Tab-separated table of C-alpha atoms and ligand atoms in Angstrom:
chain	number	residue	atom	x	y	z
A	49	UNK	CA	3.558	-7.167	2.312
A	50	UNK	CA	1.620	-5.977	5.373
A	51	UNK	CA	2.943	-2.921	7.212
A	52	UNK	CA	4.481	-4.903	10.089
A	53	UNK	CA	6.428	-6.964	7.543
A	54	UNK	CA	7.448	-3.942	5.464
A	55	UNK	CA	8.949	-2.286	8.551
A	56	UNK	CA	11.449	-5.142	8.731
A	57	UNK	CA	11.953	-6.077	5.084
A	58	UNK	CA	11.211	-3.210	2.670
A	59	UNK	CA	14.451	-1.814	1.273
A	60	UNK	CA	16.509	-3.958	3.616
A	61	UNK	CA	17.051	-7.436	2.202
A	62	UNK	CA	20.176	-9.389	3.239
A	63	UNK	CA	23.325	-8.334	1.374
A	64	UNK	CA	23.596	-10.465	-1.805
A	65	UNK	CA	27.410	-10.765	-1.481
A	66	UNK	CA	28.042	-11.223	2.251
A	67	UNK	CA	24.614	-12.363	3.451
A	68	UNK	CA	24.666	-9.703	6.208
A	69	UNK	CA	21.105	-9.243	7.438
A	70	UNK	CA	21.692	-5.574	8.230
A	71	UNK	CA	22.301	-2.966	5.560
A	72	UNK	CA	25.978	-1.948	5.569
A	73	UNK	CA	26.978	1.508	6.798
A	74	UNK	CA	28.753	2.485	3.618
A	75	UNK	CA	31.004	5.476	4.327
A	76	UNK	CA	32.466	5.981	0.846
A	77	UNK	CA	32.064	9.560	-0.403
A	78	UNK	CA	32.926	8.711	-4.012
A	79	UNK	CA	32.306	5.764	-6.324
A	80	UNK	CA	34.488	4.337	-9.102
A	81	UNK	CA	33.367	5.249	-12.592
A	82	UNK	CA	33.943	3.297	-15.802
A	83	UNK	CA	36.098	5.851	-17.548
A	84	UNK	CA	35.054	9.446	-18.187
A	85	UNK	CA	31.335	9.951	-17.556
A	86	UNK	CA	30.709	6.206	-17.298
A	87	UNK	CA	28.935	5.278	-14.080
A	88	UNK	CA	29.341	1.707	-12.874
A	89	UNK	CA	27.146	1.459	-9.790
A	90	UNK	CA	24.643	4.261	-10.280
A	91	UNK	CA	26.374	6.153	-7.469
A	92	UNK	CA	28.761	8.994	-8.107
A	93	UNK	CA	29.242	11.221	-5.073
A	94	UNK	CA	27.671	10.512	-1.668
A	95	UNK	CA	25.738	13.777	-1.314
A	96	UNK	CA	23.833	12.929	-4.498
A	97	UNK	CA	23.176	9.366	-3.392
A	98	UNK	CA	24.765	6.475	-1.528
A	99	UNK	CA	23.789	2.890	-0.689
A	100	UNK	CA	22.974	3.499	3.004
A	101	UNK	CA	20.657	6.397	2.246
A	102	UNK	CA	19.041	4.727	-0.732
A	103	UNK	CA	18.159	1.722	1.382
A	104	UNK	CA	16.564	3.932	4.069
A	105	UNK	CA	14.681	5.873	1.396
A	106	UNK	CA	13.242	2.645	-0.026
A	107	UNK	CA	12.059	1.676	3.470
A	108	UNK	CA	10.493	5.109	4.082
A	109	UNK	CA	8.628	5.064	0.752
A	110	UNK	CA	7.274	1.577	1.440
A	111	UNK	CA	5.998	2.249	4.972
A	112	UNK	CA	4.313	5.555	4.038
A	113	UNK	CA	2.564	3.966	0.988
A	114	UNK	CA	4.567	6.171	-1.378
A	115	UNK	CA	6.751	5.330	-4.334
A	116	UNK	CA	9.672	7.688	-3.605
A	117	UNK	CA	11.348	9.074	-0.480
A	118	UNK	CA	14.235	11.403	0.325
A	119	UNK	CA	16.112	11.350	3.618
A	120	UNK	CA	17.516	14.502	5.208
A	121	UNK	CA	19.775	15.590	8.056
A	122	UNK	CA	16.801	16.807	10.126
A	123	UNK	CA	13.064	17.355	9.914
A	124	UNK	CA	13.648	21.041	9.283
A	125	UNK	CA	16.097	20.215	6.465
A	126	UNK	CA	13.346	18.086	4.870
A	127	UNK	CA	10.871	20.973	5.252
A	128	UNK	CA	13.428	23.375	3.745
A	129	UNK	CA	13.638	21.220	0.604
A	130	UNK	CA	9.828	21.186	0.275
A	131	UNK	CA	9.554	24.964	0.722
A	132	UNK	CA	12.432	25.505	-1.736
A	133	UNK	CA	10.138	24.338	-4.542
A	134	UNK	CA	8.268	27.663	-4.053
A	135	UNK	CA	9.186	31.057	-5.499
A	136	UNK	CA	8.801	34.632	-4.246
A	137	UNK	CA	5.134	35.651	-4.317
A	138	UNK	CA	3.788	32.109	-3.891
A	139	UNK	CA	1.127	31.709	-1.242
A	140	UNK	CA	1.082	29.024	1.457
A	141	UNK	CA	-1.835	28.282	3.782
A	142	UNK	CA	-1.118	26.660	7.122
A	143	UNK	CA	-1.907	27.123	10.800
A	144	UNK	CA	-0.054	28.882	13.594
A	145	UNK	CA	-0.764	25.790	15.649
A	146	UNK	CA	2.220	23.825	14.346
A	147	UNK	CA	5.691	22.847	15.503
A	148	UNK	CA	7.526	26.025	16.610
A	149	UNK	CA	10.528	25.359	14.368
A	150	UNK	CA	8.269	25.050	11.317
A	151	UNK	CA	6.592	28.334	12.277
A	152	UNK	CA	10.051	29.929	12.529
A	153	UNK	CA	11.119	28.493	9.136
A	154	UNK	CA	7.965	29.950	7.542
A	155	UNK	CA	8.037	33.367	9.135
A	156	UNK	CA	11.746	34.103	9.620
A	157	UNK	CA	13.369	32.351	6.644
A	158	UNK	CA	11.065	31.747	3.651
A	159	UNK	CA	8.998	34.837	4.476
A	160	UNK	CA	12.198	36.863	4.019
A	161	UNK	CA	12.498	35.537	0.456
A	162	UNK	CA	8.985	36.662	-0.441
A	163	UNK	CA	6.957	33.475	0.110
A	164	UNK	CA	3.617	34.580	1.587
A	165	UNK	CA	2.194	32.624	4.504
A	166	UNK	CA	-1.431	32.741	5.628
A	167	UNK	CA	-1.387	31.117	9.050
A	168	UNK	CA	-4.872	30.529	10.413
A	169	UNK	CA	-5.332	30.623	14.152
A	170	UNK	CA	-8.449	28.507	14.400
A	171	UNK	CA	-8.307	24.932	15.445
A	172	UNK	CA	-9.717	22.900	12.668
A	173	UNK	CA	-10.453	21.887	9.129
A	174	UNK	CA	-13.021	24.657	8.662
A	175	UNK	CA	-10.562	27.488	9.364
A	176	UNK	CA	-8.134	26.096	6.795
A	177	UNK	CA	-10.864	25.588	4.182
A	178	UNK	CA	-11.944	29.213	4.608
A	179	UNK	CA	-8.408	30.423	3.867
A	180	UNK	CA	-8.157	28.530	0.553
A	181	UNK	CA	-8.308	30.500	-2.698
A	182	UNK	CA	-7.398	29.402	-6.244
A	183	UNK	CA	-4.101	31.312	-5.881
A	184	UNK	CA	-2.832	29.111	-3.043
A	185	UNK	CA	0.232	27.095	-4.122
A	186	UNK	CA	0.800	24.978	-1.015
A	187	UNK	CA	-1.258	23.807	1.968
A	188	UNK	CA	0.736	22.655	4.958
A	189	UNK	CA	-0.967	20.528	7.635
A	190	UNK	CA	0.241	19.097	10.890
A	191	UNK	CA	-2.195	16.561	12.323
A	192	UNK	CA	-2.194	15.731	15.185
A	193	UNK	CA	-0.706	19.151	15.858
A	194	UNK	CA	1.990	20.089	18.299
A	195	UNK	CA	1.275	20.607	21.206
A	196	UNK	CA	-2.545	20.934	21.186
A	197	UNK	CA	-3.192	17.692	19.251
A	198	UNK	CA	-5.803	19.229	16.956
A	199	UNK	CA	-6.951	16.848	14.238
A	200	UNK	CA	-7.413	18.153	10.690
A	201	UNK	CA	-9.447	16.231	8.081
A	202	UNK	CA	-6.777	15.430	5.477
A	203	UNK	CA	-9.198	13.936	2.903
A	204	UNK	CA	-11.514	16.964	3.173
A	205	UNK	CA	-8.638	19.409	2.571
A	206	UNK	CA	-7.388	17.220	-0.313
A	207	UNK	CA	-10.814	17.504	-1.996
A	208	UNK	CA	-10.650	21.302	-1.793
A	209	UNK	CA	-6.994	21.797	-2.694
A	210	UNK	CA	-7.449	22.531	-6.433
A	211	UNK	CA	-3.947	23.121	-7.852
A	212	UNK	CA	-2.209	23.546	-4.515
A	213	UNK	CA	0.261	20.954	-3.244
A	214	UNK	CA	-0.928	19.355	-0.024
A	215	UNK	CA	1.913	18.710	2.433
A	216	UNK	CA	1.280	16.812	5.677
A	217	UNK	CA	3.729	16.679	8.574
A	218	UNK	CA	3.070	13.136	9.812
A	219	UNK	CA	5.647	13.177	12.606
A	220	UNK	CA	3.162	12.836	15.477
A	221	UNK	CA	1.095	9.921	14.141
A	222	UNK	CA	3.990	8.112	12.414
A	223	UNK	CA	3.299	5.938	9.351
A	224	UNK	CA	2.138	3.233	11.722
A	225	UNK	CA	-1.067	5.070	12.579
A	226	UNK	CA	-1.669	7.385	9.602
A	227	UNK	CA	-0.784	7.477	5.891
A	228	UNK	CA	-1.630	10.928	4.449
A	229	UNK	CA	-0.766	9.931	0.847
A	230	UNK	CA	-3.714	7.491	0.958
A	231	UNK	CA	-5.964	10.412	1.973
A	232	UNK	CA	-4.920	12.622	-0.950
A	233	UNK	CA	-1.770	14.383	0.280
A	234	UNK	CA	0.964	15.059	-2.293
A	235	UNK	CA	3.930	15.094	0.072
A	236	UNK	CA	4.505	13.736	3.573
A	237	UNK	CA	7.250	15.157	5.766
A	238	UNK	CA	8.704	13.597	8.898
A	239	UNK	CA	11.077	14.470	11.634
A	240	UNK	CA	12.598	10.970	11.838
A	241	UNK	CA	14.177	12.220	15.078
A	242	UNK	CA	10.895	11.316	16.775
A	243	UNK	CA	8.934	8.038	16.452
A	244	UNK	CA	10.731	6.664	13.385
A	245	UNK	CA	14.195	6.828	15.000
A	246	UNK	CA	12.470	6.152	18.292
A	247	UNK	CA	15.471	6.087	20.660
A	248	UNK	CA	16.470	9.776	21.007
A	249	UNK	CA	19.844	9.097	19.406
A	250	UNK	CA	19.578	10.457	15.856
A	251	UNK	CA	18.336	13.682	14.240
A	252	UNK	CA	16.822	13.196	10.784
A	253	UNK	CA	14.037	14.029	8.362
A	254	UNK	CA	12.235	12.673	5.320
A	255	UNK	CA	9.980	13.653	2.422
A	256	UNK	CA	7.818	10.936	0.853
A	257	UNK	CA	5.562	11.060	-2.218
A	258	UNK	CA	3.776	8.907	-4.751
A	259	UNK	CA	4.585	11.331	-7.575
A	260	UNK	CA	7.847	10.827	-9.508
A	261	UNK	CA	7.906	14.423	-10.791
A	262	UNK	CA	7.559	15.873	-7.296
A	263	UNK	CA	10.223	13.494	-6.048
A	264	UNK	CA	12.606	14.726	-8.736
A	265	UNK	CA	11.997	18.320	-7.540
A	266	UNK	CA	12.684	17.374	-3.923
A	267	UNK	CA	15.737	15.377	-5.032
A	268	UNK	CA	17.082	18.437	-6.830
A	269	UNK	CA	16.936	20.495	-3.603
A	270	UNK	CA	18.247	17.593	-1.512
A	271	UNK	CA	21.389	17.604	-3.656
A	272	UNK	CA	21.592	21.349	-4.333
A	273	UNK	CA	21.139	22.396	-0.675
A	274	UNK	CA	23.044	19.406	0.672
A	275	UNK	CA	21.373	18.858	4.063
A	276	UNK	CA	21.800	15.088	3.825
A	277	UNK	CA	22.058	12.517	6.649
A	278	UNK	CA	25.287	10.601	7.265
A	279	UNK	CA	25.341	6.859	6.466
A	280	UNK	CA	25.434	6.142	10.217
A	281	UNK	CA	22.351	8.360	10.763
A	282	UNK	CA	20.593	6.418	7.989
A	283	UNK	CA	21.446	3.163	9.722
A	284	UNK	CA	20.064	4.401	13.058
A	285	UNK	CA	16.757	5.564	11.539
A	286	UNK	CA	16.367	2.275	9.655
A	287	UNK	CA	17.148	0.307	12.795
A	288	UNK	CA	14.510	2.316	14.665
A	289	UNK	CA	11.898	1.655	11.993
A	290	UNK	CA	12.189	-2.121	12.453
A	291	UNK	CA	10.502	-1.862	15.874
A	292	UNK	CA	8.048	0.945	15.026
A	293	UNK	CA	5.017	-1.344	15.237
A	294	UNK	CA	5.695	-2.786	18.670
A	295	UNK	CA	6.729	0.602	20.003
A	296	UNK	CA	3.675	2.487	18.695
A	297	UNK	CA	1.273	-0.048	20.203
A	298	UNK	CA	2.925	0.345	23.585
A	299	UNK	CA	3.104	4.171	23.295
A	300	UNK	CA	-0.624	4.110	22.590
A	301	UNK	CA	-1.468	1.817	25.495
A	302	UNK	CA	0.574	3.914	27.951
A	303	UNK	CA	-0.789	7.217	26.608
A	304	UNK	CA	-4.388	6.055	27.139
A	305	UNK	CA	-3.501	5.017	30.689
A	306	UNK	CA	-1.883	8.387	31.449
A	307	UNK	CA	-4.570	10.533	29.758
A	308	UNK	CA	-7.451	8.688	31.407
A	309	UNK	CA	-5.646	8.795	34.748
A	310	UNK	CA	-5.157	12.581	34.577
A	311	UNK	CA	-8.795	13.402	33.729
A	312	UNK	CA	-10.637	14.638	36.781
A	313	UNK	CA	-7.534	15.011	38.982
A	314	UNK	CA	-8.091	18.090	41.195
A	315	UNK	CA	-4.799	19.720	40.125
A	316	UNK	CA	-5.342	19.085	36.421
A	317	UNK	CA	-7.335	21.340	34.063
A	318	UNK	CA	-8.053	20.284	30.508
A	319	UNK	CA	-6.457	17.081	29.194
A	320	UNK	CA	-5.822	17.054	25.441
A	321	UNK	CA	-5.579	13.572	23.943
A	322	UNK	CA	-7.496	12.601	20.783
A	323	UNK	CA	-8.251	9.187	22.261
A	324	UNK	CA	-10.528	10.780	24.887
A	325	UNK	CA	-14.189	10.998	23.780
A	326	UNK	CA	-14.363	14.650	24.934
A	327	UNK	CA	-11.520	15.707	22.574
A	328	UNK	CA	-12.976	17.732	19.653
A	329	UNK	CA	-11.008	15.636	17.128
A	330	UNK	CA	-11.900	12.279	18.687
A	331	UNK	CA	-14.314	10.941	16.039
A	332	UNK	CA	-12.179	12.216	13.157
A	333	UNK	CA	-9.047	10.674	14.673
A	334	UNK	CA	-10.779	7.285	14.824
A	335	UNK	CA	-11.645	7.574	11.114
A	336	UNK	CA	-8.378	8.966	9.870
A	337	UNK	CA	-5.866	7.186	12.102
A	338	UNK	CA	-5.358	3.563	13.105
A	339	UNK	CA	-4.296	4.486	16.640
A	340	UNK	CA	-3.089	7.267	18.939
A	341	UNK	CA	0.544	8.051	19.535
A	342	UNK	CA	2.129	8.831	22.880
A	343	UNK	CA	1.753	12.592	23.201
A	344	UNK	CA	-0.595	13.795	25.937
A	345	UNK	CA	-0.997	17.485	26.786
A	346	UNK	CA	-2.642	18.897	29.911
A	347	UNK	CA	-2.930	22.043	31.977
A	348	UNK	CA	-1.720	22.177	35.543
A	349	UNK	CA	-3.911	24.106	37.961
A	350	UNK	CA	-1.533	26.335	39.879
A	351	UNK	CA	0.923	29.211	39.720
A	352	UNK	CA	4.494	29.317	38.358
A	353	UNK	CA	5.850	28.035	41.649
A	354	UNK	CA	3.536	25.009	41.582
A	355	UNK	CA	4.607	24.354	38.000
A	356	UNK	CA	8.291	24.427	38.945
A	357	UNK	CA	7.618	22.102	41.882
A	358	UNK	CA	5.732	19.664	39.660
A	359	UNK	CA	8.605	19.503	37.149
A	360	UNK	CA	11.207	19.014	39.880
A	361	UNK	CA	9.263	16.214	41.598
A	362	UNK	CA	8.928	13.997	38.514
A	363	UNK	CA	11.200	10.966	38.652
A	364	UNK	CA	10.453	8.983	35.478
A	365	UNK	CA	9.527	11.828	33.106
A	366	UNK	CA	12.736	13.620	32.122
A	367	UNK	CA	12.428	17.340	31.451
A	368	UNK	CA	13.456	17.821	27.835
A	369	UNK	CA	12.498	18.814	24.314
A	370	UNK	CA	11.613	16.226	21.655
A	371	UNK	CA	9.246	13.263	21.769
A	372	UNK	CA	8.743	9.798	20.373
A	373	UNK	CA	11.640	8.072	22.117
A	374	UNK	CA	11.479	5.023	24.371
A	375	UNK	CA	11.884	7.203	27.485
A	376	UNK	CA	9.146	9.474	28.813
A	377	UNK	CA	9.748	13.208	28.505
A	378	UNK	CA	7.949	16.277	29.815
A	379	UNK	CA	8.181	19.816	28.493
A	380	UNK	CA	6.596	23.225	28.827
A	381	UNK	CA	5.766	24.231	25.217
A	382	UNK	CA	5.285	27.903	26.137
A	383	UNK	CA	8.961	28.248	27.129
A	384	UNK	CA	10.586	25.366	25.265
A	385	UNK	CA	9.342	23.995	21.892
A	386	UNK	CA	7.258	27.106	21.164
A	387	UNK	CA	9.661	29.693	22.584
A	388	UNK	CA	9.986	31.185	19.080
A	389	UNK	CA	6.208	31.786	18.679
A	390	UNK	CA	5.185	35.333	19.772
A	391	UNK	CA	3.350	35.425	23.151
A	392	UNK	CA	0.234	37.042	21.669
A	393	UNK	CA	-0.049	34.231	19.069
A	394	UNK	CA	0.424	31.603	21.780
A	395	UNK	CA	-2.280	33.333	23.804
A	396	UNK	CA	-4.761	33.226	20.917
A	397	UNK	CA	-3.946	29.564	20.188
A	398	UNK	CA	-4.390	28.450	23.788
A	399	UNK	CA	-0.730	27.540	24.371
A	400	UNK	CA	-0.859	28.765	27.942
A	401	UNK	CA	2.126	29.103	30.307
A	402	UNK	CA	0.896	26.126	32.355
A	403	UNK	CA	0.296	23.771	29.419
A	404	UNK	CA	2.401	20.635	29.836
A	405	UNK	CA	3.287	18.250	27.027
A	406	UNK	CA	4.131	14.659	27.847
A	407	UNK	CA	5.822	12.234	25.504
A	408	UNK	CA	4.678	9.001	27.091
A	409	UNK	CA	7.401	6.394	26.648
A	410	UNK	CA	7.588	2.634	26.913
A	411	UNK	CA	8.142	2.242	30.655
A	412	UNK	CA	5.540	0.487	32.824
A	413	UNK	CA	2.333	2.503	32.282
A	414	UNK	CA	1.113	2.240	35.883
A	415	UNK	CA	4.443	3.518	37.170
A	416	UNK	CA	4.306	6.456	34.740
A	417	UNK	CA	0.858	7.439	35.998
A	418	UNK	CA	1.988	7.017	39.586
A	419	UNK	CA	4.982	9.319	38.896
A	420	UNK	CA	2.648	12.033	37.583
A	421	UNK	CA	0.200	11.597	40.462
A	422	UNK	CA	2.845	11.854	43.144
A	423	UNK	CA	4.400	14.955	41.526
A	424	UNK	CA	0.919	16.529	41.311
A	425	UNK	CA	0.357	15.698	44.956
B	930	LIG	C1	10.606	17.902	15.755
B	930	LIG	C2	9.613	18.242	14.731
B	930	LIG	C3	10.002	18.840	13.526
B	930	LIG	C4	11.425	19.249	13.244
B	930	LIG	O1	12.284	18.156	13.104
B	930	LIG	P1	13.834	18.179	13.501
B	930	LIG	O2	14.250	16.777	13.238
B	930	LIG	O3	13.917	18.594	14.938
B	930	LIG	O4	14.491	19.167	12.594
B	930	LIG	C5	9.020	19.087	12.584
B	930	LIG	N1	7.731	18.788	12.808
B	930	LIG	C6	7.317	18.227	13.961
B	930	LIG	C7	5.870	17.916	14.156
B	930	LIG	C8	8.242	17.938	14.964
B	930	LIG	O5	7.819	17.394	16.109
């Protein structure tokens, strides 16, 4: 099946008994066994597995070109399971230019247990390649990155990874525009809270792989740590996935309109959007991705007071964290999503106090641009 068909059908066939076209929200926490130790359905206790989650996991595996997937209660819960496969002394290479919560999980949680993180501060593939040694156990990429939208060459890193596991956070591109497993990644992680859920009404995460052994490891931590999504959460993510294709195309169209409309505006400094030819990752993004998602980052020219005025004058962009929902959002990464990254690191990365991140939603694109222009004015 083609991707647009898989979004609707993979893992979600009509119920063989009732004919219901939607997968049931099955709330049972325990499942009847055939006597002592005799399983009837394959399910035993809902943390270990349940029909609603299994159906979502089949969908996730199919749309990310994997064979196995595990669903979690949040993106960070999914990342926790991946990092739990490491032991004290293991070395991880990643970048400081990643989602702030991931940075916090690395430095404040797993670092405490003796996992060693080398976080490069450069902006590209080359900086990561230079940090690789044969001792590295895990390489963790986020591309496009949050909030600077740097593009890393996944296939190039995969060639150089030796025995390390290559993990790619594919939250920003979504499986609609990028499939890291096809480029040599071992594991893909998602915050399904963002584009996959798509409606800002469910927090969730996922880990997807094409390797049964790795999936068994992740499954062990999914069950042992227990950060699993509720059946209703699974339903919401699966419902979101059905419209991923139509939503991503519209996010892309609106993001191009907004990014192109901001370039050259007298009150706007640099505009970061990989779809713009002047973006350093432009050519690579065209090779590696099938489209651009709806995040556009730019710098406002002006002081703190001008920044506050700009935020208060927006009518259609709601000030808030998160991204990937149908509604447009605006945030100030320096204070909000990246509040937990030390100021000196933010300074070196170029996450400046007047850097603004937009999650361009599905409203009328011309009206979105007009909203930004009038607030800038
Ligand atoms: C939001 C986000 C996460 C964390 O996911 P939660 O669902 O909020 O726990 C991880 N990575 C990226 C790129 C994100 O945007």
